[in-house]
Amino acid sequence: MILVAAIKNTYVIKLGTSLITDIETNEIRIDTLNNITDQIARIKEKKNIVIVSSGAIGLGLKTLNLKKRPSLMPEKQAAAAIGQNKLMNLYEKLFNKRHITIAQVLITKDGISNKKGYVNAKNTINTLLKYDIIPIINENDTMATEEIQFGDNDNLAAYVAQIVDAEMLILLTDTDGLYTKDPTIHADAIKFEIIEEITTEVNISASKSNGLCSVGGMSSKIEAAKRALEQNIPVIIANGYGKDTIENIANGISCGTIFLPKKEE
Ligand code: GLU
C-alpha cells in the first residue's frame, strides 16, 4: 500500500437509501451504483472521497421476509444489522472492479459528540484517506436510532464533513435539488439554484417537498446544510441518478441546489 500525502481536498458524498435500492421492489439499483462508482473512480485522482451511505435497512428487508421498512424500531435495527453487511459487500464489489480499496466506518452522533470519540473518528478517517482508501460511513444503527428516525444519514453526513474539514458536502438524492414546492405534483415548482441564506421561505419549501425523498426528506437535508454551512462548508443537493452529477460538481458545472456559506466580512 502506497502512502499518499493527504493534500487533496475532500468531498463527502452522501447516498440516500433511494439510490441503493428500489423502494417498491427492494431490488439493488445496480446501474445507478455502477454509474456513481464510475464517476467517483474518475474524480478520485483530484479529490479525497468519503462516502456516507444509507441503505442498510433496505438491503436487510428481504432476509426478514419484509416488503416494506418495518415501523418498529428494533425490526429496523435488525434489518440494518443484516443489511449493513450486504451493503459493504456491494461496495466492495463495485470498487474492487475499479481497483479502489474501501473501509467500513460505523459511527453515532453521540459517539462523535464527545472529544475522545471525535478525535478517534477523525484519526481513523484521515488515516484511511492518507492510504488512498475510501471510508464508507454509516450510522451504527444498533447503538443509535437518530438517522433511522429522522434523517437517512443527512445529519451524520454533515458531522462527517466537519470531521474531515470537507471542501464540499454532496447530498445525492432522487430529485434535482430543492424546489419551491413538490415538482412531482406542481408543474410550476421552481428549483433553487443557489441559496445564500436559509430563510423561512427555504424552510417552508423544504417542508412542502418532503414527500420527495425516501426517508429523510428535504427538511433533514436543510438541517444538514445548516450544520455544514456553520463550518463554512458548501453543500449541494443533487440528483444521484444523473449520469454526470458528481463529475459536473467536480468540474464546477452547476447542477442541483448549492448552499453557499456566508462570505467573511
Ligand atoms: N443507517 C440507515 C441505513 O443504512 C440510514 C437511515 C435510514 O435509512 O433510515 O439504512
Coordinates of C-alpha atoms and ligand atoms in Angstrom, one line a residue:
M1 CA 0.0 0.0 0.0
I2 CA 1.4 3.4 -1.0
L3 CA 1.0 6.1 1.5
V4 CA -0.2 9.2 -0.4
A5 CA 0.1 12.7 1.0
A6 CA -3.3 13.9 2.1
I7 CA -3.0 17.1 0.2
K8 CA -6.2 16.7 -1.9
N9 CA -9.4 18.4 -0.8
T10 CA -12.2 16.1 0.4
Y11 CA -15.7 15.6 -0.9
V12 CA -18.2 14.0 1.4
I13 CA -20.7 12.3 -0.8
K14 CA -23.9 11.1 0.9
L15 CA -26.0 8.4 -0.8
G16 CA -29.6 8.1 0.3
T17 CA -31.5 4.8 0.5
S18 CA -33.4 5.5 -2.7
L19 CA -30.1 5.3 -4.7
I20 CA -29.2 1.9 -3.2
T21 CA -32.4 0.0 -3.6
D22 CA -35.8 0.5 -5.3
I23 CA -38.2 1.3 -2.5
E24 CA -41.0 -0.6 -4.3
T25 CA -39.2 -3.8 -5.2
N26 CA -36.2 -3.7 -2.8
E27 CA -34.0 -4.6 -5.8
I28 CA -30.5 -3.2 -5.8
R29 CA -30.1 -0.2 -8.2
I30 CA -27.0 -1.7 -9.8
D31 CA -27.0 0.7 -12.8
T32 CA -27.2 3.8 -10.6
L33 CA -24.4 2.4 -8.3
N34 CA -22.2 1.5 -11.2
N35 CA -22.6 5.0 -12.6
I36 CA -21.8 6.6 -9.2
T37 CA -18.8 4.5 -8.6
D38 CA -17.5 5.1 -12.1
Q39 CA -17.7 8.8 -11.6
I40 CA -16.0 8.6 -8.2
A41 CA -13.2 6.5 -9.7
R42 CA -12.7 9.2 -12.3
I43 CA -12.6 12.2 -9.9
K44 CA -10.5 10.3 -7.2
E45 CA -7.3 11.5 -8.7
K46 CA -8.2 15.0 -7.8
K47 CA -10.2 14.6 -4.6
N48 CA -10.3 12.6 -1.4
I49 CA -13.6 10.9 -1.3
V50 CA -15.6 10.0 1.8
I51 CA -18.9 8.2 1.3
V52 CA -21.8 8.3 3.8
S53 CA -24.2 5.6 2.7
S54 CA -27.7 4.7 3.9
G55 CA -29.3 1.5 2.5
A56 CA -28.6 -1.0 5.3
I57 CA -32.2 -1.3 6.3
G58 CA -33.4 -1.5 2.6
L59 CA -30.9 -4.3 1.9
G60 CA -31.9 -6.3 5.1
L61 CA -35.6 -6.4 4.4
K62 CA -35.6 -9.5 2.1
T63 CA -33.8 -11.7 4.6
L64 CA -36.6 -10.9 7.1
N65 CA -39.3 -11.5 4.5
L66 CA -40.4 -7.9 4.7
K67 CA -41.6 -6.0 1.7
K68 CA -41.6 -2.5 3.3
R69 CA -39.5 -0.8 6.0
P70 CA -40.9 -2.0 9.3
S71 CA -42.4 0.5 11.7
L72 CA -41.0 -1.0 14.9
M73 CA -37.5 0.4 15.7
P74 CA -36.0 -3.0 16.8
E75 CA -37.1 -4.5 13.5
K76 CA -35.5 -1.6 11.6
Q77 CA -32.3 -2.1 13.6
A78 CA -32.3 -5.9 12.9
A79 CA -32.8 -5.2 9.2
A80 CA -29.9 -2.7 9.3
A81 CA -27.7 -5.2 11.1
I82 CA -28.3 -7.7 8.3
G83 CA -28.2 -5.2 5.5
Q84 CA -25.0 -3.4 6.6
N85 CA -23.0 -6.5 5.7
K86 CA -24.7 -6.7 2.3
L87 CA -24.1 -3.0 1.8
M88 CA -20.4 -3.3 2.3
N89 CA -20.2 -6.4 0.1
L90 CA -21.9 -4.5 -2.6
Y91 CA -19.5 -1.6 -2.3
E92 CA -16.6 -4.0 -2.1
K93 CA -17.5 -5.5 -5.5
L94 CA -18.3 -2.2 -7.1
F95 CA -15.0 -0.5 -6.0
N96 CA -12.8 -3.6 -6.4
K97 CA -13.7 -3.6 -10.1
R98 CA -12.3 -0.1 -10.2
H99 CA -9.1 -1.0 -8.2
I100 CA -10.2 1.1 -5.2
T101 CA -10.0 -0.1 -1.6
I102 CA -12.8 0.8 0.8
A103 CA -13.2 0.6 4.5
Q104 CA -16.3 0.4 6.8
V105 CA -16.7 3.1 9.4
L106 CA -19.7 3.0 11.8
I107 CA -20.3 6.0 14.0
T108 CA -23.0 7.6 16.1
K109 CA -23.7 11.2 16.8
D110 CA -23.4 10.6 20.5
G111 CA -20.0 8.9 19.9
I112 CA -18.6 11.8 18.0
S113 CA -20.1 14.4 20.3
N114 CA -17.5 13.8 22.9
K115 CA -13.9 14.9 22.3
K116 CA -12.4 11.4 22.6
G117 CA -14.9 9.9 20.1
Y118 CA -14.5 12.9 17.7
V119 CA -10.7 12.6 17.7
N120 CA -10.8 8.8 17.3
A121 CA -13.2 9.1 14.3
K122 CA -11.1 11.9 12.8
N123 CA -7.8 9.9 13.2
T124 CA -9.4 6.8 11.6
I125 CA -10.9 8.6 8.6
N126 CA -7.9 10.8 7.9
T127 CA -5.5 7.8 8.1
L128 CA -7.7 5.8 5.6
L129 CA -7.6 8.8 3.3
K130 CA -3.8 9.0 3.7
Y131 CA -3.7 5.4 2.4
D132 CA -5.9 6.4 -0.5
I133 CA -8.8 4.3 0.8
I134 CA -12.5 5.4 0.6
P135 CA -14.2 5.3 4.0
I136 CA -17.8 4.2 3.7
I137 CA -19.6 5.6 6.7
N138 CA -23.0 4.7 8.2
E139 CA -24.7 5.2 11.5
N140 CA -24.2 2.3 13.9
D141 CA -27.9 1.5 14.0
T142 CA -27.6 -0.9 16.9
M143 CA -26.3 1.8 19.1
A144 CA -28.3 4.8 17.9
T145 CA -31.5 5.5 16.1
E146 CA -31.4 9.2 15.2
E147 CA -30.8 8.8 11.5
I148 CA -33.3 5.9 11.2
Q149 CA -35.9 8.1 12.8
F150 CA -35.3 11.5 11.3
G151 CA -32.6 11.8 8.8
D152 CA -31.5 9.0 6.4
N153 CA -27.9 10.0 7.4
D154 CA -28.2 13.6 6.2
N155 CA -27.1 15.0 9.6
L156 CA -24.5 12.3 10.1
A157 CA -23.0 13.4 6.7
A158 CA -22.8 17.0 7.9
Y159 CA -20.9 15.9 11.1
V160 CA -18.6 13.8 8.9
A161 CA -18.0 16.8 6.6
Q162 CA -17.0 18.8 9.7
I163 CA -14.7 16.0 10.9
V164 CA -12.7 15.8 7.6
D165 CA -12.9 19.6 7.0
A166 CA -14.6 18.9 3.7
E167 CA -14.3 21.1 0.6
M168 CA -17.9 20.2 -0.1
L169 CA -20.8 18.1 1.2
I170 CA -22.8 16.5 -1.6
L171 CA -26.2 15.1 -0.7
L172 CA -27.2 12.8 -3.5
T173 CA -30.9 12.1 -3.7
D174 CA -33.7 11.2 -6.1
T175 CA -34.5 14.8 -7.2
D176 CA -32.7 17.6 -9.0
G177 CA -32.4 19.8 -5.9
L178 CA -34.7 21.9 -3.7
Y179 CA -37.8 23.3 -5.3
T180 CA -40.3 25.9 -4.1
K181 CA -42.8 23.0 -3.8
D182 CA -43.1 19.4 -4.8
P183 CA -42.3 19.3 -8.5
T184 CA -43.9 15.9 -9.0
I185 CA -47.3 17.5 -8.2
H186 CA -46.8 21.1 -9.1
A187 CA -45.8 21.9 -12.7
D188 CA -45.0 25.5 -11.6
A189 CA -42.4 24.4 -8.9
I190 CA -39.2 26.3 -9.4
K191 CA -35.7 24.9 -8.4
F192 CA -33.5 27.0 -6.2
E193 CA -30.1 27.1 -8.0
I194 CA -28.1 29.0 -5.3
I195 CA -29.1 29.5 -1.7
E196 CA -27.0 32.1 0.2
E197 CA -29.2 32.2 3.3
I198 CA -31.6 29.6 4.7
T199 CA -34.6 31.8 5.0
T200 CA -38.1 30.9 6.2
E201 CA -39.1 30.6 2.5
V202 CA -36.4 27.9 2.1
N203 CA -37.6 26.0 5.1
I204 CA -41.2 26.2 4.0
S205 CA -40.3 25.0 0.5
A206 CA -38.3 22.1 2.1
S207 CA -41.3 21.0 4.1
K208 CA -43.5 21.1 1.0
S209 CA -41.1 18.9 -0.8
N210 CA -40.7 16.4 2.0
G211 CA -42.6 13.6 0.3
L212 CA -40.0 13.5 -2.4
C213 CA -37.1 11.7 -0.9
S214 CA -37.3 8.3 0.6
V215 CA -36.5 8.7 4.3
G216 CA -35.2 12.0 5.5
G217 CA -37.0 14.2 3.0
M218 CA -35.8 17.7 2.3
S219 CA -36.1 19.1 5.8
S220 CA -33.4 16.9 7.1
K221 CA -31.2 17.9 4.2
I222 CA -31.7 21.6 5.1
E223 CA -30.8 20.8 8.7
A224 CA -27.7 19.1 7.5
A225 CA -26.9 22.1 5.2
K226 CA -27.2 24.5 8.1
R227 CA -24.8 22.4 10.2
A228 CA -22.2 22.3 7.3
L229 CA -22.6 26.0 6.5
E230 CA -21.8 26.9 10.1
Q231 CA -18.4 25.2 9.4
N232 CA -18.1 27.2 6.1
I233 CA -18.6 24.0 4.1
P234 CA -20.7 24.5 0.9
V235 CA -23.5 21.9 0.3
I236 CA -25.0 20.6 -2.9
I237 CA -28.3 18.7 -3.0
A238 CA -28.3 16.9 -6.4
N239 CA -29.7 14.0 -8.3
G240 CA -27.8 10.8 -7.8
Y241 CA -29.5 9.2 -10.9
G242 CA -27.9 11.9 -13.1
K243 CA -25.3 10.4 -15.4
D244 CA -22.6 13.1 -14.7
T245 CA -23.8 14.7 -11.5
I246 CA -20.6 14.1 -9.4
E247 CA -18.2 14.9 -12.3
N248 CA -20.2 18.0 -13.1
I249 CA -19.8 19.2 -9.5
A250 CA -16.1 18.4 -9.6
N251 CA -15.7 20.3 -12.8
G252 CA -17.6 23.3 -11.5
I253 CA -20.6 22.8 -13.8
S254 CA -23.7 23.9 -11.9
C255 CA -26.2 21.3 -11.0
G256 CA -28.7 20.7 -8.2
T257 CA -29.1 23.3 -5.5
I258 CA -25.9 24.8 -4.0
F259 CA -25.9 26.3 -0.5
L260 CA -23.0 28.8 0.0
P261 CA -21.5 29.8 3.3
K262 CA -21.7 33.4 4.3
K263 CA -18.8 35.4 2.9
E264 CA -16.4 36.6 5.6
E265 CA -16.6 40.4 6.1
Ligands
GLU1 N1 -28.5 3.7 8.8 C1 -29.7 3.7 8.0 C2 -29.5 2.7 6.8 O1 -28.4 2.4 6.4 C3 -29.9 5.0 7.3 C4 -31.1 5.7 7.8 C5 -32.3 5.1 7.2 O2 -32.3 4.7 6.1 O3 -33.3 5.2 7.9 O4 -30.5 2.1 6.4

